Short mmCIF file of C-alpha atoms in Angstrom, two decimals:
data_model
loop_
_atom_site.label_atom_id
_atom_site.label_comp_id
_atom_site.label_asym_id
_atom_site.label_seq_id
_atom_site.Cartn_x
_atom_site.Cartn_y
_atom_site.Cartn_z
CA MET A 1 10.86 -62.17 -14.61
CA ARG A 2 8.44 -62.04 -11.42
CA THR A 3 7.76 -58.01 -10.29
CA ASN A 4 4.95 -56.41 -7.99
CA ARG A 5 6.53 -53.17 -8.81
CA VAL A 6 7.37 -51.34 -12.26
CA ILE A 7 8.68 -47.59 -11.82
CA SER A 8 9.74 -46.21 -15.47
CA ALA A 9 12.18 -43.34 -15.16
CA VAL A 10 15.45 -40.98 -17.18
CA ASP A 11 18.43 -40.60 -15.44
CA SER A 12 20.43 -37.55 -15.71
CA HIS A 13 23.23 -35.54 -13.19
CA THR A 14 23.26 -31.84 -12.99
CA GLU A 15 27.13 -31.03 -12.68
CA GLY A 16 27.89 -33.81 -11.09
CA MET A 17 25.11 -34.85 -9.49
CA PRO A 18 21.97 -37.30 -9.83
CA THR A 19 18.95 -36.57 -11.22
CA ARG A 20 15.98 -39.75 -11.09
CA VAL A 21 12.93 -38.37 -12.81
CA VAL A 22 10.41 -40.46 -12.60
CA THR A 23 8.05 -40.54 -15.18
CA GLY A 24 6.13 -43.52 -14.77
CA GLY A 25 4.26 -46.12 -13.06
CA VAL A 26 3.37 -44.08 -9.62
CA GLY A 27 -0.02 -42.25 -10.53
CA VAL A 28 -1.35 -39.55 -9.66
CA ILE A 29 -0.30 -38.16 -6.01
CA PRO A 30 -3.36 -36.94 -3.38
CA GLY A 31 -3.22 -33.29 -3.05
CA ALA A 32 -4.76 -29.89 -3.98
CA THR A 33 -1.52 -28.69 -3.62
CA MET A 34 2.15 -29.73 -4.73
CA ASN A 35 3.42 -29.09 -0.96
CA GLU A 36 -0.43 -31.48 0.28
CA LYS A 37 1.39 -33.63 -2.15
CA ARG A 38 4.43 -33.18 -0.84
CA LEU A 39 2.80 -34.27 2.47
CA HIS A 40 0.81 -37.14 1.86
CA PHE A 41 3.48 -38.54 -0.76
CA MET A 42 5.87 -37.65 3.12
CA GLU A 43 3.34 -40.34 5.32
CA HIS A 44 1.87 -42.88 2.95
CA LEU A 45 4.39 -43.25 0.28
CA ASP A 46 7.80 -42.86 1.39
CA ASP A 47 8.63 -46.52 1.00
CA LEU A 48 8.59 -45.61 -2.47
CA ARG A 49 11.64 -42.78 -1.95
CA LEU A 50 13.32 -45.70 -0.49
CA PHE A 51 12.85 -47.83 -2.74
CA LEU A 52 14.15 -45.63 -5.49
CA MET A 53 16.40 -44.23 -3.32
CA ASN A 54 18.43 -46.80 -1.43
CA GLU A 55 20.84 -48.71 -1.91
CA PRO A 56 21.52 -51.66 -4.01
CA ARG A 57 18.96 -49.15 -6.79
CA GLY A 58 19.91 -45.71 -5.63
CA HIS A 59 22.89 -44.84 -3.70
CA ALA A 60 24.45 -42.45 -0.25
CA ALA A 61 24.05 -39.53 -2.21
CA MET A 62 21.02 -39.77 -5.01
CA SER A 63 18.50 -37.34 -5.01
CA GLY A 64 14.86 -37.79 -7.71
CA ALA A 65 12.29 -36.33 -8.44
CA ILE A 66 8.68 -37.94 -9.51
CA LEU A 67 6.67 -35.69 -12.45
CA GLN A 68 3.21 -35.56 -11.80
CA PRO A 69 0.28 -33.04 -13.51
CA PRO A 70 0.22 -29.43 -11.99
CA THR A 71 -1.69 -27.99 -9.49
CA ARG A 72 -2.36 -24.65 -10.66
CA PRO A 73 -3.44 -23.72 -14.45
CA ASP A 74 -0.58 -21.79 -15.21
CA CYS A 75 2.23 -24.31 -14.93
CA ASP A 76 2.69 -27.39 -17.05
CA TRP A 77 4.68 -30.39 -14.84
CA GLY A 78 4.47 -30.54 -10.98
CA VAL A 79 7.27 -32.16 -9.38
CA VAL A 80 8.04 -33.68 -5.84
CA TYR A 81 11.24 -33.89 -5.18
CA ILE A 82 12.89 -36.61 -3.31
CA GLU A 83 16.65 -37.50 -2.71
CA VAL A 84 17.85 -40.39 0.82
CA SER A 85 17.09 -37.74 3.45
CA GLY A 86 13.51 -37.12 2.61
CA CYS A 87 10.92 -35.12 0.16
CA LEU A 88 12.24 -31.39 -0.79
CA PRO A 89 9.83 -29.01 -1.01
CA MET A 90 12.54 -27.50 -3.70
CA CYS A 91 16.02 -28.46 -5.62
CA GLY A 92 17.51 -27.15 -7.68
CA HIS A 93 19.95 -28.66 -9.54
CA GLY A 94 17.25 -31.90 -9.36
CA THR A 95 14.20 -29.14 -11.83
CA ILE A 96 17.84 -28.35 -13.73
CA GLY A 97 17.52 -32.17 -14.52
CA VAL A 98 13.52 -32.06 -14.56
CA ALA A 99 13.44 -29.04 -17.53
CA THR A 100 16.47 -31.58 -19.27
CA VAL A 101 14.48 -34.37 -19.59
CA LEU A 102 11.61 -33.19 -19.70
CA VAL A 103 13.44 -31.66 -23.21
CA GLU A 104 15.18 -34.42 -24.79
CA THR A 105 12.54 -36.78 -24.28
CA GLY A 106 10.34 -34.71 -26.63
CA MET A 107 7.68 -34.51 -22.68
CA VAL A 108 7.71 -30.89 -23.59
CA GLU A 109 6.98 -28.64 -26.70
CA VAL A 110 10.80 -27.56 -27.95
CA VAL A 111 10.97 -24.63 -29.09
CA GLU A 112 14.31 -23.12 -29.93
CA PRO A 113 16.96 -21.55 -29.01
CA VAL A 114 14.57 -21.53 -25.06
CA THR A 115 12.50 -23.68 -24.56
CA GLU A 116 10.40 -22.58 -20.89
CA ILE A 117 8.80 -24.36 -19.23
CA ARG A 118 6.52 -23.30 -15.89
CA LEU A 119 7.25 -26.34 -12.51
CA ASP A 120 4.96 -26.58 -10.13
CA THR A 121 6.49 -26.86 -7.20
CA PRO A 122 6.31 -27.59 -3.30
CA ALA A 123 7.74 -24.83 -2.43
CA GLY A 124 5.76 -22.94 -5.67
CA LEU A 125 6.70 -21.92 -9.23
CA VAL A 126 9.64 -21.95 -10.65
CA ILE A 127 9.93 -21.22 -14.40
CA ALA A 128 13.02 -22.90 -15.67
CA ARG A 129 14.33 -21.40 -19.49
CA VAL A 130 16.16 -24.47 -21.51
CA ALA A 131 19.00 -23.24 -23.67
CA VAL A 132 18.20 -25.23 -26.62
CA SER A 133 20.70 -25.91 -29.99
CA ASP A 134 19.62 -29.18 -32.84
CA GLY A 135 16.85 -30.16 -29.91
CA HIS A 136 19.40 -30.20 -27.25
CA ALA A 137 19.61 -29.35 -23.55
CA ASP A 138 22.79 -27.11 -23.50
CA SER A 139 21.71 -25.67 -19.85
CA VAL A 140 19.15 -24.53 -18.38
CA THR A 141 18.04 -20.77 -16.71
CA ILE A 142 15.71 -21.40 -12.69
CA GLU A 143 13.95 -18.69 -11.75
CA ASN A 144 13.90 -20.26 -8.07
CA VAL A 145 10.94 -19.07 -5.58
CA PRO A 146 11.56 -15.81 -4.06
CA SER A 147 14.72 -16.48 -1.52
CA TYR A 148 15.32 -14.49 1.97
CA VAL A 149 17.96 -14.68 4.93
CA GLU A 150 15.58 -15.97 8.34
CA ALA A 151 18.99 -14.99 9.96
CA LEU A 152 22.66 -12.84 9.66
CA ASP A 153 25.53 -13.18 12.16
CA THR A 154 23.96 -15.85 14.65
CA SER A 155 25.78 -17.74 16.77
CA ILE A 156 24.57 -21.48 18.42
CA ALA A 157 26.29 -23.81 20.96
CA VAL A 158 27.80 -26.74 19.56
CA PRO A 159 28.89 -30.24 21.65
CA GLY A 160 32.52 -31.00 20.79
CA TYR A 161 32.89 -28.10 18.79
CA GLY A 162 31.87 -24.65 20.71
CA THR A 163 30.21 -21.18 20.27
CA ILE A 164 29.65 -21.56 16.22
CA PRO A 165 28.71 -18.97 14.25
CA TYR A 166 26.94 -18.85 11.34
CA SER A 167 23.59 -17.34 8.90
CA MET A 168 20.27 -19.21 7.79
CA ALA A 169 18.85 -18.32 4.77
CA PHE A 170 15.87 -19.43 2.48
CA GLY A 171 16.60 -20.63 -0.96
CA GLY A 172 13.79 -23.64 -1.38
CA ASN A 173 15.57 -25.27 1.64
CA PHE A 174 17.08 -23.87 4.61
CA TYR A 175 20.39 -22.86 4.92
CA ALA A 176 23.04 -22.43 7.52
CA MET A 177 25.43 -20.81 6.09
CA VAL A 178 28.82 -21.31 8.39
CA ASP A 179 33.26 -20.21 7.37
CA LEU A 180 34.71 -23.49 7.08
CA ASP A 181 37.46 -21.61 9.46
CA ALA A 182 34.91 -21.19 12.13
CA VAL A 183 35.48 -25.54 12.55
CA GLY A 184 38.77 -25.60 11.66
CA LEU A 185 39.32 -27.60 9.03
CA PRO A 186 40.23 -26.57 5.62
CA PHE A 187 38.76 -26.76 2.27
CA ASP A 188 40.01 -30.75 1.57
CA ARG A 189 37.82 -33.62 -0.32
CA THR A 190 40.80 -36.40 1.88
CA ARG A 191 38.78 -34.36 5.37
CA GLN A 192 35.55 -35.08 3.87
CA GLN A 193 34.29 -36.84 6.45
CA GLU A 194 35.31 -34.33 9.78
CA ILE A 195 33.24 -32.61 7.28
CA VAL A 196 29.70 -33.67 7.38
CA THR A 197 30.38 -34.86 11.71
CA ALA A 198 30.87 -30.94 11.85
CA GLY A 199 28.24 -29.87 10.01
CA LEU A 200 25.62 -32.62 11.12
CA ALA A 201 26.30 -31.63 14.47
CA ILE A 202 25.79 -27.67 13.85
CA MET A 203 22.26 -28.76 12.23
CA ALA A 204 21.43 -31.39 15.69
CA ALA A 205 22.10 -27.93 17.35
CA ILE A 206 19.69 -25.29 15.09
CA ASN A 207 17.17 -27.94 15.48
CA GLU A 208 17.21 -28.52 18.69
CA SER A 209 16.95 -24.94 19.83
CA ALA A 210 16.76 -22.64 17.11
CA PRO A 211 15.01 -24.58 14.36
CA PRO A 212 13.46 -22.65 11.61
CA ARG A 213 10.77 -22.03 10.32
CA HIS A 214 9.41 -20.93 6.33
CA PRO A 215 5.72 -18.94 7.31
CA PHE A 216 3.72 -20.56 4.32
CA ILE A 217 4.92 -23.49 2.99
CA ASP A 218 4.42 -26.37 5.83
CA GLY A 219 6.61 -29.10 6.47
CA VAL A 220 9.37 -26.03 6.25
CA ASP A 221 10.61 -26.30 9.90
CA HIS A 222 14.32 -27.62 9.90
CA CYS A 223 17.93 -27.36 9.43
CA HIS A 224 18.46 -30.47 6.68
CA HIS A 225 21.86 -28.13 5.11
CA VAL A 226 25.11 -26.99 6.20
CA GLU A 227 26.74 -24.65 4.00
CA PHE A 228 30.38 -24.89 4.93
CA ILE A 229 32.24 -21.91 3.21
CA ALA A 230 35.95 -22.17 1.85
CA PRO A 231 38.44 -19.23 2.62
CA GLY A 232 38.58 -16.75 0.44
CA SER A 233 35.32 -17.23 -0.60
CA ASP A 234 33.76 -13.48 -1.68
CA ALA A 235 30.02 -12.07 -3.64
CA ALA A 236 32.27 -12.37 -6.70
CA LEU A 237 33.07 -16.39 -6.64
CA SER A 238 33.05 -18.48 -3.08
CA ARG A 239 33.31 -22.28 -2.99
CA HIS A 240 31.65 -24.49 -0.74
CA ALA A 241 30.86 -28.11 1.23
CA MET A 242 27.46 -29.19 1.77
CA ALA A 243 26.33 -31.47 3.83
CA ILE A 244 23.22 -32.82 4.02
CA HIS A 245 21.37 -34.74 6.95
CA PRO A 246 21.91 -37.76 7.23
CA GLY A 247 25.13 -37.41 6.21
CA TRP A 248 26.63 -36.91 3.08
CA PHE A 249 27.99 -33.95 0.16
CA ASP A 250 26.16 -32.49 -2.13
CA ARG A 251 28.18 -33.21 -5.62
CA SER A 252 26.84 -30.14 -7.44
CA PRO A 253 26.97 -26.26 -6.62
CA CYS A 254 23.00 -26.65 -5.19
CA GLY A 255 20.49 -23.94 -6.25
CA THR A 256 18.05 -23.92 -3.16
CA GLY A 257 21.90 -23.32 -1.70
CA THR A 258 22.71 -21.05 -4.49
CA SER A 259 19.70 -18.78 -3.87
CA ALA A 260 20.66 -18.78 0.15
CA ARG A 261 24.19 -17.92 -0.18
CA MET A 262 22.91 -14.91 -2.98
CA ALA A 263 20.30 -13.85 -0.18
CA GLU A 264 22.82 -13.54 2.82
CA LEU A 265 25.66 -11.78 -0.32
CA TRP A 266 22.62 -8.96 -0.99
CA ALA A 267 21.10 -9.17 3.35
CA ARG A 268 25.20 -7.33 3.34
CA GLY A 269 24.88 -5.44 0.56
CA GLU A 270 28.46 -7.55 -1.21
CA LEU A 271 25.49 -9.04 -4.09
CA ALA A 272 23.51 -6.27 -6.11
CA LEU A 273 21.07 -7.38 -8.61
CA ASP A 274 21.54 -8.05 -11.69
CA THR A 275 25.41 -9.31 -11.30
CA ASP A 276 26.45 -12.57 -11.83
CA PHE A 277 27.57 -14.58 -9.10
CA VAL A 278 29.52 -17.87 -9.20
CA ASN A 279 29.36 -21.13 -6.71
CA GLU A 280 31.52 -23.60 -6.85
CA SER A 281 30.83 -27.98 -5.07
CA PHE A 282 33.18 -29.56 -4.01
CA ILE A 283 34.24 -31.54 -6.71
CA GLY A 284 34.55 -28.28 -8.50
CA SER A 285 31.76 -27.59 -10.76
CA ARG A 286 29.93 -24.38 -11.25
CA PHE A 287 26.49 -22.91 -10.75
CA VAL A 288 25.69 -19.28 -12.26
CA GLY A 289 23.43 -17.28 -10.59
CA ARG A 290 21.91 -14.16 -10.46
CA LEU A 291 19.56 -11.53 -8.55
CA ILE A 292 16.73 -9.79 -10.49
CA ALA A 293 14.20 -8.51 -8.34
CA GLU A 294 13.75 -7.70 -4.86
CA THR A 295 10.26 -9.04 -3.08
CA GLU A 296 9.54 -9.81 0.09
CA VAL A 297 7.92 -12.76 2.04
CA ASP A 298 5.46 -12.43 5.01
CA GLY A 299 7.55 -8.62 5.27
CA ARG A 300 11.09 -9.97 5.45
CA PRO A 301 13.48 -8.74 2.48
CA ALA A 302 14.14 -11.02 -0.04
CA VAL A 303 15.13 -11.22 -3.71
CA VAL A 304 14.40 -13.98 -7.02
CA PRO A 305 17.41 -15.35 -7.77
CA THR A 306 18.38 -17.14 -10.95
CA ILE A 307 20.68 -20.07 -11.14
CA THR A 308 21.90 -21.49 -14.76
CA GLY A 309 23.83 -25.44 -14.74
CA ARG A 310 24.51 -27.82 -17.06
CA ALA A 311 22.19 -31.70 -17.12
CA TRP A 312 23.30 -34.10 -19.09
CA VAL A 313 20.70 -37.55 -19.13
CA THR A 314 22.65 -40.99 -18.31
CA GLY A 315 20.08 -43.85 -18.92
CA THR A 316 16.60 -45.19 -18.80
CA ALA A 317 15.76 -47.60 -16.56
CA GLN A 318 12.36 -49.35 -15.74
CA TYR A 319 12.69 -50.51 -11.76
CA MET A 320 11.70 -53.33 -10.69
CA LEU A 321 9.92 -55.09 -7.71
CA ASP A 322 10.41 -58.82 -6.83
CA PRO A 323 8.36 -60.32 -4.05
CA SER A 324 11.10 -62.21 -2.84
CA ASP A 325 13.43 -59.38 -3.07
CA PRO A 326 14.45 -58.80 0.87
CA PHE A 327 15.30 -55.42 0.72
CA PRO A 328 11.75 -54.23 -0.74
CA THR A 329 12.68 -50.68 0.74
CA GLY A 330 16.51 -50.90 0.06
CA PHE A 331 19.02 -50.62 3.04
CA GLN A 332 22.20 -47.84 3.97
CA PHE A 333 25.01 -47.91 4.37
#
């Protein structure tokens, strides 16, 4: 067996969405902060993301996380998030997957009933509290980075769809929240291609004429997510279809998207602190969110969200590259 690359990973899924947690074979990514590591990875190491995320080793909705030494002394591990769409500053389902893997593999000291893991992410400090019984990671509650509304009840002209009302919020990534009724489509997975096509058109229009920009996190200056809100959703239970660049749906309820949605509802005065909020994905899986504090981001009112969900280890693997393999960075189909 010939190979010029060996990457060790523990695969997991969080409420239906995969996280390939890379545990070895990468080395330390250069950078003084985790976001600098992310930006360095994007510029110099992106072939590794493509190798792990694209077919034939991954698939069109693949997601992952690369474990790194933390860059700040108050953290246990650092994380660089990867997926088919690029390198994210933060990934909620991925963080739940990472925390589960760290407990299940013994890569952190496991304490029952709760193991706390402090993670250095490109978006900032994220705290994962893992509920553990008999050594098993039963669920994970993540305390996310401050989340805020960038634009509330604005609109944009989208070719082929007319003027589309939306709100923009940050929950670790930027999310355009659009009522599914606004594009005349039902909350129905048989119509998924039409929904994702509408989402891509909305993303393109926003990024061309009104791109969001985070005040502190370099490189977070675009919208690659449209959270289509299903009819009947409210501040107690919200259902959505999360369309993601370059053309797929989140299978999980989306942790950073749940954070953004809660920030939007809070800004409307519809969701109070310390109140459960259930967010349901396109496949019916659920996260439970809560807002635990008010804060600010560069003068903007903001909130601190928590997200609770579950993940399961699905396998371990060593991913190899034969020098004669015609798809060293995979392919998209």
